[in-house]
Short mmCIF file of C-alpha atoms and ligand atoms in Angstrom, two decimals:
data_model
loop_
_atom_site.label_atom_id
_atom_site.label_comp_id
_atom_site.label_asym_id
_atom_site.label_seq_id
_atom_site.Cartn_x
_atom_site.Cartn_y
_atom_site.Cartn_z
CA MET H 1 -29.23 -200.56 -88.21
CA THR H 2 -30.74 -203.17 -85.88
CA GLU H 3 -28.82 -204.39 -82.84
CA GLN H 4 -28.24 -207.71 -84.59
CA GLY H 5 -26.99 -205.87 -87.69
CA LEU H 6 -24.53 -203.90 -85.56
CA ILE H 7 -23.27 -207.06 -83.86
CA GLU H 8 -22.73 -208.80 -87.21
CA GLY H 9 -21.17 -205.66 -88.70
CA LEU H 10 -18.76 -205.42 -85.77
CA LYS H 11 -17.75 -209.04 -86.19
CA LYS H 12 -16.95 -208.46 -89.87
CA LEU H 13 -15.09 -205.21 -89.27
CA ARG H 14 -13.00 -206.78 -86.53
CA GLU H 15 -11.83 -209.53 -88.85
CA GLU H 16 -11.18 -207.17 -91.78
CA LYS H 17 -9.15 -204.77 -89.69
CA ASN H 18 -7.50 -207.24 -87.32
CA ALA H 19 -9.04 -205.38 -84.39
CA ILE H 20 -10.06 -206.21 -80.84
CA ILE H 21 -12.57 -204.55 -78.56
CA LEU H 22 -11.53 -204.08 -74.93
CA ALA H 23 -14.33 -202.93 -72.63
CA HIS H 24 -14.28 -201.79 -69.02
CA ASN H 25 -16.54 -203.52 -66.48
CA TYR H 26 -18.67 -200.33 -66.30
CA GLN H 27 -19.71 -200.38 -69.96
CA ILE H 28 -23.33 -201.05 -70.92
CA PRO H 29 -24.34 -204.75 -71.17
CA GLU H 30 -24.66 -204.73 -75.00
CA ILE H 31 -21.03 -203.63 -75.28
CA GLN H 32 -19.77 -206.07 -72.68
CA ASP H 33 -21.48 -208.85 -74.65
CA VAL H 34 -19.72 -208.04 -77.95
CA ALA H 35 -16.30 -207.18 -76.52
CA ASP H 36 -13.33 -209.52 -76.92
CA PHE H 37 -12.36 -208.79 -73.35
CA VAL H 38 -14.11 -207.11 -70.39
CA GLY H 39 -12.11 -206.21 -67.32
CA ASP H 40 -10.77 -203.72 -64.80
CA SER H 41 -8.28 -200.94 -65.48
CA LEU H 42 -5.24 -203.14 -64.92
CA GLU H 43 -6.49 -206.01 -67.08
CA LEU H 44 -7.26 -203.63 -69.96
CA VAL H 45 -3.67 -202.38 -70.18
CA GLN H 46 -2.33 -205.91 -69.77
CA GLN H 47 -4.53 -207.17 -72.61
CA ALA H 48 -3.39 -204.26 -74.78
CA ALA H 49 0.28 -204.95 -74.02
CA LYS H 50 0.04 -208.57 -75.19
CA THR H 51 -2.38 -208.44 -78.14
CA ASP H 52 -1.33 -209.24 -81.72
CA ALA H 53 -4.19 -207.17 -83.13
CA ALA H 54 -3.34 -204.09 -85.17
CA VAL H 55 -6.23 -202.00 -83.89
CA ILE H 56 -7.58 -201.74 -80.34
CA VAL H 57 -10.98 -200.21 -79.68
CA LEU H 58 -11.15 -199.17 -76.04
CA SER H 59 -14.70 -198.93 -74.83
CA GLY H 60 -14.41 -196.88 -71.67
CA VAL H 61 -13.14 -193.40 -70.87
CA TYR H 62 -10.34 -191.21 -72.17
CA TYR H 63 -7.63 -191.99 -69.60
CA MET H 64 -8.17 -195.72 -70.23
CA ALA H 65 -7.65 -195.28 -73.98
CA GLU H 66 -4.51 -193.23 -73.28
CA SER H 67 -3.26 -195.93 -70.90
CA VAL H 68 -3.87 -198.58 -73.55
CA LYS H 69 -1.94 -196.49 -76.09
CA ILE H 70 0.94 -196.19 -73.61
CA ALA H 71 0.85 -199.97 -73.10
CA ALA H 72 0.76 -200.65 -76.85
CA PRO H 73 2.38 -197.65 -78.59
CA ALA H 74 2.66 -199.38 -81.98
CA LYS H 75 -1.06 -200.11 -82.20
CA LYS H 76 -3.86 -197.91 -83.47
CA VAL H 77 -5.97 -197.18 -80.38
CA LEU H 78 -9.51 -195.90 -80.86
CA LEU H 79 -11.88 -194.36 -78.33
CA PRO H 80 -15.46 -194.46 -79.71
CA VAL H 81 -16.70 -191.37 -77.83
CA LEU H 82 -14.08 -188.67 -77.52
CA ASP H 83 -15.73 -186.76 -74.70
CA ALA H 84 -16.10 -189.79 -72.45
CA GLY H 85 -13.81 -188.33 -69.80
CA CYS H 86 -13.13 -188.88 -66.11
CA THR H 87 -13.88 -186.04 -63.72
CA MET H 88 -11.41 -187.42 -61.19
CA ALA H 89 -8.59 -187.54 -63.74
CA ASN H 90 -9.25 -183.85 -64.46
CA MET H 91 -8.75 -182.96 -60.79
CA ILE H 92 -4.98 -182.88 -61.18
CA GLN H 93 -2.82 -181.18 -63.78
CA GLN H 94 0.77 -181.80 -64.80
CA GLU H 95 1.76 -178.25 -63.79
CA GLN H 96 0.59 -178.79 -60.21
CA LEU H 97 2.80 -181.87 -59.94
CA ARG H 98 5.79 -179.94 -61.28
CA VAL H 99 5.35 -177.40 -58.50
CA PHE H 100 5.09 -180.19 -55.91
CA ARG H 101 8.24 -181.82 -57.32
CA MET H 102 10.15 -178.56 -57.02
CA GLU H 103 9.08 -178.12 -53.41
CA TYR H 104 9.55 -181.75 -52.36
CA PRO H 105 12.10 -183.35 -54.70
CA ASP H 106 12.62 -186.34 -52.38
CA ILE H 107 9.01 -187.46 -52.16
CA PRO H 108 8.09 -190.01 -54.85
CA ILE H 109 4.84 -189.50 -56.73
CA LEU H 110 2.48 -192.41 -57.17
CA CYS H 111 -0.36 -191.74 -59.59
CA TYR H 112 -3.61 -193.61 -59.94
CA ILE H 113 -4.29 -194.85 -63.47
CA ASN H 114 -7.24 -192.41 -63.46
CA SER H 115 -4.97 -189.58 -64.62
CA SER H 116 -3.81 -188.02 -67.88
CA ALA H 117 -0.73 -189.17 -69.82
CA GLU H 118 0.92 -185.87 -68.82
CA VAL H 119 0.34 -186.55 -65.12
CA LYS H 120 1.71 -190.07 -65.55
CA ALA H 121 4.77 -188.63 -67.30
CA GLU H 122 5.36 -186.44 -64.25
CA SER H 123 4.94 -189.32 -61.76
CA ASP H 124 7.33 -192.04 -60.61
CA LEU H 125 4.95 -194.96 -60.51
CA CYS H 126 1.38 -195.73 -61.60
CA CYS H 127 -1.10 -198.03 -59.89
CA THR H 128 -4.66 -199.24 -60.27
CA ALA H 129 -7.22 -200.23 -57.65
CA SER H 130 -6.09 -203.85 -57.84
CA ASN H 131 -2.37 -203.32 -57.23
CA ALA H 132 -2.14 -199.99 -55.33
CA VAL H 133 -1.57 -201.57 -51.93
CA SER H 134 1.05 -204.08 -53.05
CA LEU H 135 2.95 -201.45 -55.06
CA VAL H 136 3.01 -199.06 -52.09
CA ARG H 137 4.20 -201.81 -49.75
CA GLY H 138 7.05 -202.48 -52.18
CA MET H 139 8.16 -198.84 -52.41
CA LYS H 140 11.33 -197.90 -50.56
CA ALA H 141 10.20 -194.42 -49.50
CA ASP H 142 8.39 -193.88 -46.19
CA LYS H 143 6.57 -190.81 -47.48
CA ILE H 144 4.65 -190.93 -50.79
CA LEU H 145 2.44 -188.45 -52.64
CA PHE H 146 -0.60 -190.18 -54.08
CA VAL H 147 -2.68 -188.47 -56.77
CA PRO H 148 -5.47 -187.73 -57.49
CA ASP H 149 -7.96 -189.78 -55.40
CA GLN H 150 -8.21 -188.88 -51.71
CA ASN H 151 -10.34 -191.95 -50.97
CA MET H 152 -7.99 -194.43 -52.59
CA GLY H 153 -5.18 -192.58 -50.79
CA SER H 154 -6.76 -193.07 -47.40
CA TYR H 155 -7.52 -196.72 -48.20
CA ILE H 156 -3.86 -197.33 -49.13
CA ALA H 157 -2.82 -195.62 -45.88
CA THR H 158 -4.90 -198.06 -43.82
CA GLN H 159 -3.36 -201.04 -45.65
CA ALA H 160 0.25 -199.79 -45.51
CA PRO H 161 0.38 -198.19 -42.05
CA ASP H 162 4.16 -197.91 -42.02
CA LYS H 163 4.01 -195.44 -44.93
CA GLU H 164 2.99 -191.83 -44.79
CA ILE H 165 0.60 -191.23 -47.68
CA ILE H 166 0.05 -187.63 -48.65
CA SER H 167 -3.14 -187.61 -50.71
CA TRP H 168 -4.30 -185.19 -53.34
CA ASP H 169 -7.88 -184.03 -52.80
CA GLY H 170 -9.52 -185.46 -55.93
CA PHE H 171 -12.38 -187.94 -55.86
CA CYS H 172 -14.63 -190.03 -58.07
CA MET H 173 -17.94 -188.20 -58.36
CA THR H 174 -19.80 -191.51 -58.45
CA HIS H 175 -18.21 -193.43 -55.55
CA HIS H 176 -17.69 -190.37 -53.35
CA MET H 177 -21.45 -189.75 -53.20
CA VAL H 178 -22.28 -193.05 -51.49
CA ARG H 179 -23.21 -192.42 -47.84
CA PRO H 180 -22.25 -194.74 -44.96
CA ALA H 181 -25.91 -194.74 -43.87
CA GLU H 182 -26.72 -196.52 -47.15
CA VAL H 183 -24.51 -199.43 -46.09
CA ASP H 184 -26.36 -199.67 -42.77
CA ALA H 185 -29.78 -199.43 -44.45
CA ASN H 186 -28.87 -202.13 -47.00
CA ARG H 187 -27.54 -204.43 -44.31
CA SER H 188 -30.87 -204.23 -42.45
CA ARG H 189 -32.79 -204.77 -45.69
CA HIS H 190 -30.65 -207.76 -46.73
CA PRO H 191 -29.38 -209.45 -43.57
CA GLY H 192 -26.67 -211.98 -44.37
CA ALA H 193 -25.63 -210.27 -47.63
CA LEU H 194 -21.96 -209.35 -47.97
CA VAL H 195 -21.00 -205.74 -48.73
CA LEU H 196 -18.42 -205.45 -51.53
CA VAL H 197 -17.10 -201.95 -52.27
CA HIS H 198 -14.59 -200.15 -54.45
CA PRO H 199 -11.77 -198.27 -52.66
CA GLU H 200 -12.86 -195.06 -54.40
CA CYS H 201 -15.71 -194.94 -51.84
CA THR H 202 -15.15 -192.79 -48.75
CA ALA H 203 -13.35 -194.23 -45.70
CA ALA H 204 -16.65 -194.34 -43.75
CA VAL H 205 -18.16 -196.60 -46.43
CA VAL H 206 -15.01 -198.72 -46.90
CA GLU H 207 -14.69 -199.45 -43.19
CA ARG H 208 -18.24 -200.85 -43.13
CA ALA H 209 -17.56 -203.26 -46.03
CA ASP H 210 -16.78 -206.99 -45.95
CA PHE H 211 -14.57 -206.79 -49.03
CA VAL H 212 -12.75 -203.92 -50.77
CA GLY H 213 -11.34 -204.30 -54.27
CA SER H 214 -11.18 -203.30 -57.92
CA THR H 215 -14.13 -204.05 -60.20
CA THR H 216 -12.71 -207.40 -61.30
CA GLU H 217 -11.66 -208.27 -57.75
CA ILE H 218 -15.27 -207.68 -56.65
CA ILE H 219 -16.52 -209.92 -59.48
CA ASN H 220 -14.00 -212.66 -58.61
CA TYR H 221 -14.80 -212.44 -54.90
CA ALA H 222 -18.55 -212.84 -55.52
CA ARG H 223 -17.94 -215.80 -57.86
CA GLN H 224 -15.75 -217.63 -55.35
CA SER H 225 -17.87 -216.87 -52.28
CA GLU H 226 -20.25 -219.45 -50.89
CA LYS H 227 -22.65 -216.65 -49.94
CA LYS H 228 -25.69 -216.07 -52.11
CA GLU H 229 -26.41 -212.34 -51.62
CA PHE H 230 -24.21 -209.29 -52.13
CA ILE H 231 -24.57 -205.53 -51.76
CA VAL H 232 -22.42 -203.98 -54.47
CA GLY H 233 -20.69 -200.66 -53.85
CA THR H 234 -19.30 -199.74 -57.23
CA GLU H 235 -20.63 -198.47 -60.57
CA MET H 236 -23.77 -200.33 -61.66
CA GLY H 237 -22.11 -201.64 -64.86
CA VAL H 238 -20.53 -204.47 -62.87
CA LEU H 239 -23.97 -205.91 -62.13
CA HIS H 240 -24.13 -207.27 -65.67
CA ARG H 241 -21.21 -209.68 -65.25
CA LEU H 242 -22.10 -210.43 -61.65
CA ARG H 243 -25.63 -211.55 -62.61
CA LYS H 244 -24.61 -213.27 -65.84
CA GLU H 245 -21.81 -215.26 -64.19
CA ASN H 246 -23.78 -216.09 -61.03
CA PRO H 247 -27.42 -216.79 -61.96
CA ASP H 248 -28.01 -218.43 -58.57
CA LYS H 249 -26.90 -215.37 -56.58
CA LYS H 250 -28.55 -212.02 -55.80
CA PHE H 251 -26.90 -208.64 -56.20
CA TYR H 252 -28.18 -205.32 -54.85
CA LEU H 253 -26.72 -201.95 -55.79
CA LEU H 254 -25.54 -200.18 -52.64
CA SER H 255 -26.77 -196.75 -53.80
CA PRO H 256 -28.80 -195.30 -56.67
CA VAL H 257 -26.01 -192.73 -57.23
CA LEU H 258 -23.71 -195.44 -58.57
CA THR H 259 -23.96 -194.56 -62.26
CA CYS H 260 -21.01 -192.93 -64.04
CA PHE H 261 -22.42 -190.74 -66.82
CA ASN H 262 -19.13 -190.84 -68.73
CA MET H 263 -19.05 -194.65 -68.75
CA LYS H 264 -22.57 -194.65 -70.16
CA LYS H 265 -21.82 -192.36 -73.11
CA THR H 266 -20.76 -195.19 -75.42
CA ALA H 267 -23.46 -197.10 -77.31
CA LEU H 268 -23.13 -200.04 -79.68
CA THR H 269 -23.48 -197.67 -82.66
CA ASP H 270 -20.47 -195.66 -81.42
CA LEU H 271 -18.45 -198.85 -81.32
CA TYR H 272 -19.52 -199.68 -84.86
CA TRP H 273 -18.60 -196.25 -86.24
CA ALA H 274 -15.34 -196.23 -84.31
CA LEU H 275 -14.24 -199.35 -86.18
CA GLU H 276 -15.78 -198.46 -89.52
CA LYS H 277 -14.22 -194.97 -89.65
CA GLU H 278 -11.24 -195.79 -87.41
CA GLN H 279 -12.11 -192.97 -85.02
CA HIS H 280 -11.11 -191.40 -82.64
CA GLU H 281 -7.45 -192.25 -82.71
CA ILE H 282 -5.49 -191.58 -79.52
CA LYS H 283 -2.26 -189.71 -80.10
CA ILE H 284 0.25 -188.91 -77.39
CA HIS H 285 3.36 -186.79 -77.84
CA GLU H 286 6.43 -189.05 -78.01
CA ASP H 287 8.18 -187.49 -74.98
CA ILE H 288 5.09 -187.79 -72.81
CA LEU H 289 4.46 -191.34 -73.98
CA GLU H 290 8.00 -192.47 -73.17
CA LYS H 291 7.93 -190.97 -69.67
CA ALA H 292 4.42 -192.24 -68.97
CA ARG H 293 5.50 -195.70 -70.13
CA LEU H 294 8.33 -195.78 -67.61
CA CYS H 295 5.90 -194.83 -64.86
CA MET H 296 3.45 -197.57 -65.94
CA GLU H 297 6.04 -200.29 -66.56
CA LYS H 298 5.05 -202.41 -63.56
CA LEU H 299 1.48 -202.68 -64.86
CA PHE H 300 2.34 -204.45 -68.11
CA VAL H 301 3.65 -207.67 -66.60
P1 LIG A 401 -11.04 -200.61 -61.72
O1 LIG A 401 -11.77 -201.25 -62.84
O2 LIG A 401 -9.57 -200.68 -61.89
O3 LIG A 401 -11.49 -201.12 -60.40
O4 LIG A 401 -11.39 -199.06 -61.75
C1 LIG A 401 -12.67 -198.68 -61.56
C2 LIG A 401 -12.91 -197.23 -61.67
O5 LIG A 401 -13.54 -196.66 -60.83
C3 LIG A 401 -12.44 -196.55 -62.83
O6 LIG A 401 -12.64 -195.19 -62.71
#
Protein backbone atom coordinates (compact mmCIF):
# COMPACT_ATOMS: atom_id res chain seq x y z
CA MET A 1 0.00 0.00 0.00
CA THR A 2 1.24 3.53 -0.73
CA GLU A 3 1.71 6.04 2.09
CA GLN A 4 -1.37 7.91 0.87
CA GLY A 5 -3.35 4.65 0.81
CA LEU A 6 -2.32 3.94 4.40
CA ILE A 7 -3.32 7.43 5.52
CA GLU A 8 -6.73 7.13 3.86
CA GLY A 9 -7.17 3.58 5.19
CA LEU A 10 -6.37 4.76 8.71
CA LYS A 11 -8.90 7.56 8.44
CA LYS A 12 -11.62 5.10 7.41
CA LEU A 13 -10.73 2.53 10.06
CA ARG A 14 -10.72 5.17 12.77
CA GLU A 15 -14.25 6.22 11.90
CA GLU A 16 -15.54 2.65 11.56
CA LYS A 17 -14.11 1.57 14.89
CA ASN A 18 -14.54 4.81 16.83
CA ALA A 19 -10.79 4.85 17.48
CA ILE A 20 -8.16 7.47 18.20
CA ILE A 21 -4.42 7.40 17.67
CA LEU A 22 -2.27 8.83 20.46
CA ALA A 23 1.40 9.22 19.58
CA HIS A 24 4.40 10.13 21.70
CA ASN A 25 6.60 13.07 20.67
CA TYR A 26 9.39 10.58 19.78
CA GLN A 27 7.41 8.78 17.08
CA ILE A 28 8.44 9.07 13.43
CA PRO A 29 7.12 12.15 11.55
CA GLU A 30 4.66 10.16 9.37
CA ILE A 31 2.97 8.85 12.52
CA GLN A 32 2.93 12.21 14.27
CA ASP A 33 1.23 13.65 11.18
CA VAL A 34 -1.65 11.13 11.18
CA ALA A 35 -2.16 10.94 14.95
CA ASP A 36 -5.17 12.53 16.64
CA PHE A 37 -2.90 13.72 19.40
CA VAL A 38 0.89 13.94 19.85
CA GLY A 39 2.32 14.65 23.27
CA ASP A 40 4.47 13.76 26.26
CA SER A 41 3.91 10.88 28.67
CA LEU A 42 1.59 12.87 30.93
CA GLU A 43 -0.54 14.26 28.11
CA LEU A 44 -1.00 10.78 26.61
CA VAL A 45 -2.56 9.38 29.78
CA GLN A 46 -4.66 12.51 30.23
CA GLN A 47 -5.99 12.24 26.67
CA ALA A 48 -6.77 8.56 27.25
CA ALA A 49 -8.60 9.32 30.51
CA LYS A 50 -10.95 11.80 28.83
CA THR A 51 -11.59 10.30 25.38
CA ASP A 52 -15.01 9.05 24.26
CA ALA A 53 -13.44 6.73 21.68
CA ALA A 54 -13.89 2.99 22.14
CA VAL A 55 -10.43 2.05 20.89
CA ILE A 56 -7.12 3.77 21.62
CA VAL A 57 -4.06 3.03 19.50
CA LEU A 58 -0.98 4.05 21.44
CA SER A 59 1.94 4.69 19.16
CA GLY A 60 4.92 4.58 21.48
CA VAL A 61 6.38 1.96 23.80
CA TYR A 62 4.94 -0.75 26.01
CA TYR A 63 4.85 1.08 29.35
CA MET A 64 2.99 3.96 27.67
CA ALA A 65 0.32 1.60 26.34
CA GLU A 66 0.01 0.03 29.80
CA SER A 67 -0.29 3.49 31.36
CA VAL A 68 -3.02 4.40 28.87
CA LYS A 69 -4.87 1.17 29.71
CA ILE A 70 -4.62 2.04 33.43
CA ALA A 71 -5.97 5.52 32.67
CA ALA A 72 -8.83 4.14 30.55
CA PRO A 73 -9.54 0.59 31.76
CA ALA A 74 -12.83 0.27 29.87
CA LYS A 75 -11.26 1.01 26.49
CA LYS A 76 -9.57 -1.35 24.08
CA VAL A 77 -5.92 -0.23 24.06
CA LEU A 78 -3.70 -1.35 21.19
CA LEU A 79 0.09 -1.20 20.87
CA PRO A 80 1.07 -1.61 17.19
CA VAL A 81 4.49 -3.18 17.86
CA LEU A 82 4.50 -5.48 20.85
CA ASP A 83 8.25 -5.53 21.37
CA ALA A 84 8.61 -1.76 21.44
CA GLY A 85 9.84 -1.75 25.03
CA CYS A 86 11.76 0.60 27.30
CA THR A 87 15.15 -0.53 28.58
CA MET A 88 14.88 1.82 31.56
CA ALA A 89 11.50 0.41 32.59
CA ASN A 90 13.08 -3.06 32.59
CA MET A 91 15.75 -1.93 35.06
CA ILE A 92 13.43 -2.43 38.01
CA GLN A 93 11.22 -5.38 38.92
CA GLN A 94 8.24 -5.60 41.24
CA GLU A 95 10.03 -8.16 43.45
CA GLN A 96 12.90 -5.75 44.13
CA LEU A 97 10.43 -3.13 45.34
CA ARG A 98 8.75 -5.66 47.62
CA VAL A 99 12.09 -6.34 49.28
CA PHE A 100 12.73 -2.60 49.67
CA ARG A 101 9.26 -2.14 51.18
CA MET A 102 9.91 -4.88 53.72
CA GLU A 103 13.20 -3.30 54.75
CA TYR A 104 11.98 0.31 54.77
CA PRO A 105 8.21 0.29 55.32
CA ASP A 106 8.14 4.01 56.17
CA ILE A 107 9.77 5.30 53.01
CA PRO A 108 7.24 6.13 50.27
CA ILE A 109 7.99 4.91 46.76
CA LEU A 110 7.64 7.30 43.86
CA CYS A 111 7.85 5.64 40.46
CA TYR A 112 8.54 7.25 37.13
CA ILE A 113 5.92 6.51 34.49
CA ASN A 114 8.69 4.62 32.65
CA SER A 115 7.94 1.47 34.65
CA SER A 116 5.77 -1.63 34.36
CA ALA A 117 2.19 -1.85 35.66
CA GLU A 118 3.50 -4.24 38.35
CA VAL A 119 6.05 -1.70 39.55
CA LYS A 120 3.36 0.99 39.61
CA ALA A 121 1.13 -1.35 41.62
CA GLU A 122 3.92 -1.65 44.18
CA SER A 123 4.54 2.13 44.36
CA ASP A 124 2.74 4.89 46.25
CA LEU A 125 2.78 7.57 43.61
CA CYS A 126 3.65 7.89 39.92
CA CYS A 127 5.14 10.89 38.14
CA THR A 128 6.29 11.93 34.70
CA ALA A 129 9.06 14.31 33.64
CA SER A 130 6.62 17.21 33.59
CA ASN A 131 5.23 16.85 37.12
CA ALA A 132 7.95 14.99 39.08
CA VAL A 133 9.26 18.08 40.86
CA SER A 134 5.86 19.47 41.85
CA LEU A 135 4.64 16.06 43.08
CA VAL A 136 7.76 15.58 45.20
CA ARG A 137 7.45 19.07 46.68
CA GLY A 138 3.88 18.19 47.66
CA MET A 139 4.80 14.91 49.37
CA LYS A 140 4.75 14.87 53.17
CA ALA A 141 7.72 12.54 53.61
CA ASP A 142 11.26 13.91 53.90
CA LYS A 143 12.80 10.75 52.50
CA ILE A 144 11.53 9.24 49.22
CA LEU A 145 12.62 6.30 47.08
CA PHE A 146 12.51 7.21 43.40
CA VAL A 147 12.60 4.47 40.75
CA PRO A 148 14.00 3.64 38.26
CA ASP A 149 15.87 6.63 36.73
CA GLN A 150 18.98 7.80 38.60
CA ASN A 151 19.25 10.94 36.44
CA MET A 152 15.67 12.05 36.97
CA GLY A 153 16.22 11.24 40.66
CA SER A 154 19.20 13.53 40.92
CA TYR A 155 17.38 16.27 38.99
CA ILE A 156 14.43 16.07 41.41
CA ALA A 157 16.89 16.25 44.33
CA THR A 158 18.33 19.54 43.03
CA GLN A 159 14.83 21.02 42.66
CA ALA A 160 13.51 19.80 46.03
CA PRO A 161 16.57 20.24 48.26
CA ASP A 162 14.62 19.78 51.49
CA LYS A 163 13.83 16.17 50.51
CA GLU A 164 16.18 13.24 50.62
CA ILE A 165 15.78 11.37 47.34
CA ILE A 166 17.09 7.83 47.29
CA SER A 167 17.45 6.93 43.62
CA TRP A 168 17.39 3.57 41.93
CA ASP A 169 20.29 3.09 39.51
CA GLY A 170 18.37 2.78 36.24
CA PHE A 171 18.86 5.10 33.29
CA CYS A 172 17.61 5.87 29.80
CA MET A 173 20.10 4.36 27.36
CA THR A 174 19.53 7.25 24.96
CA HIS A 175 19.76 10.30 27.25
CA HIS A 176 22.41 8.80 29.54
CA MET A 177 24.88 8.59 26.65
CA VAL A 178 25.00 12.34 26.00
CA ARG A 179 28.32 13.77 27.21
CA PRO A 180 28.71 17.19 28.88
CA ALA A 181 31.50 17.98 26.39
CA GLU A 182 28.85 17.83 23.64
CA VAL A 183 27.00 20.72 25.28
CA ASP A 184 30.21 22.78 25.35
CA ALA A 185 31.05 21.91 21.73
CA ASN A 186 27.54 22.82 20.54
CA ARG A 187 27.60 26.10 22.42
CA SER A 188 30.82 27.10 20.64
CA ARG A 189 29.39 25.99 17.29
CA HIS A 190 26.10 27.86 17.81
CA PRO A 191 26.80 30.86 20.03
CA GLY A 192 23.57 32.43 21.25
CA ALA A 193 21.53 29.21 20.91
CA LEU A 194 19.69 28.03 24.01
CA VAL A 195 20.31 24.50 25.31
CA LEU A 196 17.08 22.63 26.12
CA VAL A 197 17.45 19.19 27.71
CA HIS A 198 15.39 16.36 29.15
CA PRO A 199 15.94 15.53 32.85
CA GLU A 200 16.83 11.94 31.87
CA CYS A 201 20.24 13.36 30.82
CA THR A 202 23.06 13.11 33.36
CA ALA A 203 23.50 15.81 36.02
CA ALA A 204 26.62 17.13 34.23
CA VAL A 205 24.56 17.74 31.08
CA VAL A 206 21.51 19.11 32.93
CA GLU A 207 23.56 21.65 34.88
CA ARG A 208 24.91 23.08 31.61
CA ALA A 209 21.42 23.59 30.13
CA ASP A 210 19.30 26.75 29.90
CA PHE A 211 16.05 24.84 30.25
CA VAL A 212 15.16 21.38 31.59
CA GLY A 213 11.79 19.79 30.91
CA SER A 214 9.65 17.02 29.46
CA THR A 215 9.36 16.65 25.69
CA THR A 216 6.25 18.84 25.49
CA GLU A 217 7.72 21.36 27.93
CA ILE A 218 10.76 21.66 25.62
CA ILE A 219 8.45 22.17 22.62
CA ASN A 220 6.39 24.79 24.47
CA TYR A 221 9.50 26.60 25.71
CA ALA A 222 10.97 26.85 22.20
CA ARG A 223 7.64 28.11 20.80
CA GLN A 224 7.31 30.84 23.43
CA SER A 225 10.95 31.92 23.39
CA GLU A 226 12.04 34.99 21.47
CA LYS A 227 15.33 33.25 20.65
CA LYS A 228 15.79 31.81 17.18
CA GLU A 229 18.25 28.94 17.75
CA PHE A 230 18.09 25.94 20.07
CA ILE A 231 20.29 22.96 20.88
CA VAL A 232 17.95 20.09 21.70
CA GLY A 233 18.96 17.48 24.26
CA THR A 234 16.28 14.85 23.96
CA GLU A 235 15.30 12.12 21.49
CA MET A 236 15.42 13.33 17.88
CA GLY A 237 11.68 12.66 17.33
CA VAL A 238 10.86 16.01 18.94
CA LEU A 239 12.62 17.83 16.10
CA HIS A 240 9.63 17.16 13.85
CA ARG A 241 7.19 19.24 15.90
CA LEU A 242 9.82 21.82 16.78
CA ARG A 243 10.59 22.48 13.09
CA LYS A 244 7.00 22.20 11.90
CA GLU A 245 5.66 24.58 14.56
CA ASN A 246 8.55 27.06 14.29
CA PRO A 247 9.60 27.39 10.64
CA ASP A 248 11.51 30.60 11.44
CA LYS A 249 13.69 28.96 14.12
CA LYS A 250 16.69 26.62 13.96
CA PHE A 251 17.07 23.43 15.97
CA TYR A 252 20.26 21.39 16.39
CA LEU A 253 20.36 17.95 17.97
CA LEU A 254 22.70 18.01 20.97
CA SER A 255 24.18 14.57 20.21
CA PRO A 256 23.99 11.95 17.44
CA VAL A 257 23.25 9.31 20.11
CA LEU A 258 19.79 10.76 20.68
CA THR A 259 17.79 8.11 18.84
CA CYS A 260 15.68 5.61 20.80
CA PHE A 261 15.56 2.38 18.78
CA ASN A 262 12.37 1.27 20.53
CA MET A 263 10.54 4.49 19.65
CA LYS A 264 11.52 3.97 16.02
CA LYS A 265 10.13 0.45 15.73
CA THR A 266 6.63 1.58 14.76
CA ALA A 267 5.94 2.39 11.10
CA LEU A 268 2.75 3.64 9.46
CA THR A 269 1.99 0.08 8.26
CA ASP A 270 2.11 -1.17 11.88
CA LEU A 271 -0.42 1.47 12.82
CA TYR A 272 -2.66 0.40 9.95
CA TRP A 273 -2.53 -3.30 10.87
CA ALA A 274 -3.00 -2.51 14.55
CA LEU A 275 -6.34 -0.89 13.75
CA GLU A 276 -7.38 -3.30 11.02
CA LYS A 277 -6.72 -6.44 13.11
CA GLU A 278 -7.21 -4.76 16.51
CA GLN A 279 -3.77 -5.85 17.67
CA HIS A 280 -1.95 -6.00 20.09
CA GLU A 281 -4.42 -5.55 22.87
CA ILE A 282 -2.99 -4.57 26.27
CA LYS A 283 -4.32 -6.67 29.11
CA ILE A 284 -3.47 -6.09 32.76
CA HIS A 285 -4.52 -8.32 35.63
CA GLU A 286 -7.39 -6.68 37.53
CA ASP A 287 -5.54 -6.52 40.89
CA ILE A 288 -2.47 -4.95 39.34
CA LEU A 289 -4.57 -2.50 37.35
CA GLU A 290 -6.50 -1.34 40.41
CA LYS A 291 -3.35 -0.78 42.48
CA ALA A 292 -1.51 0.89 39.61
CA ARG A 293 -4.51 3.15 39.07
CA LEU A 294 -4.38 4.36 42.66
CA CYS A 295 -0.69 5.14 42.25
CA MET A 296 -1.35 7.06 39.00
CA GLU A 297 -4.48 8.89 40.17
CA LYS A 298 -2.84 12.32 40.33
CA LEU A 299 -1.89 12.09 36.65
CA PHE A 300 -5.43 11.84 35.29
CA VAL A 301 -6.60 15.29 36.35
P1 LIG B 1 8.19 12.74 28.35
O1 LIG B 1 7.52 12.74 27.02
O2 LIG B 1 7.22 12.62 29.46
O3 LIG B 1 9.12 13.89 28.51
O4 LIG B 1 9.08 11.42 28.42
C1 LIG B 1 10.10 11.28 27.55
C2 LIG B 1 10.84 10.01 27.65
O5 LIG B 1 12.03 10.00 27.69
C3 LIG B 1 10.08 8.80 27.63
O6 LIG B 1 10.91 7.71 27.86
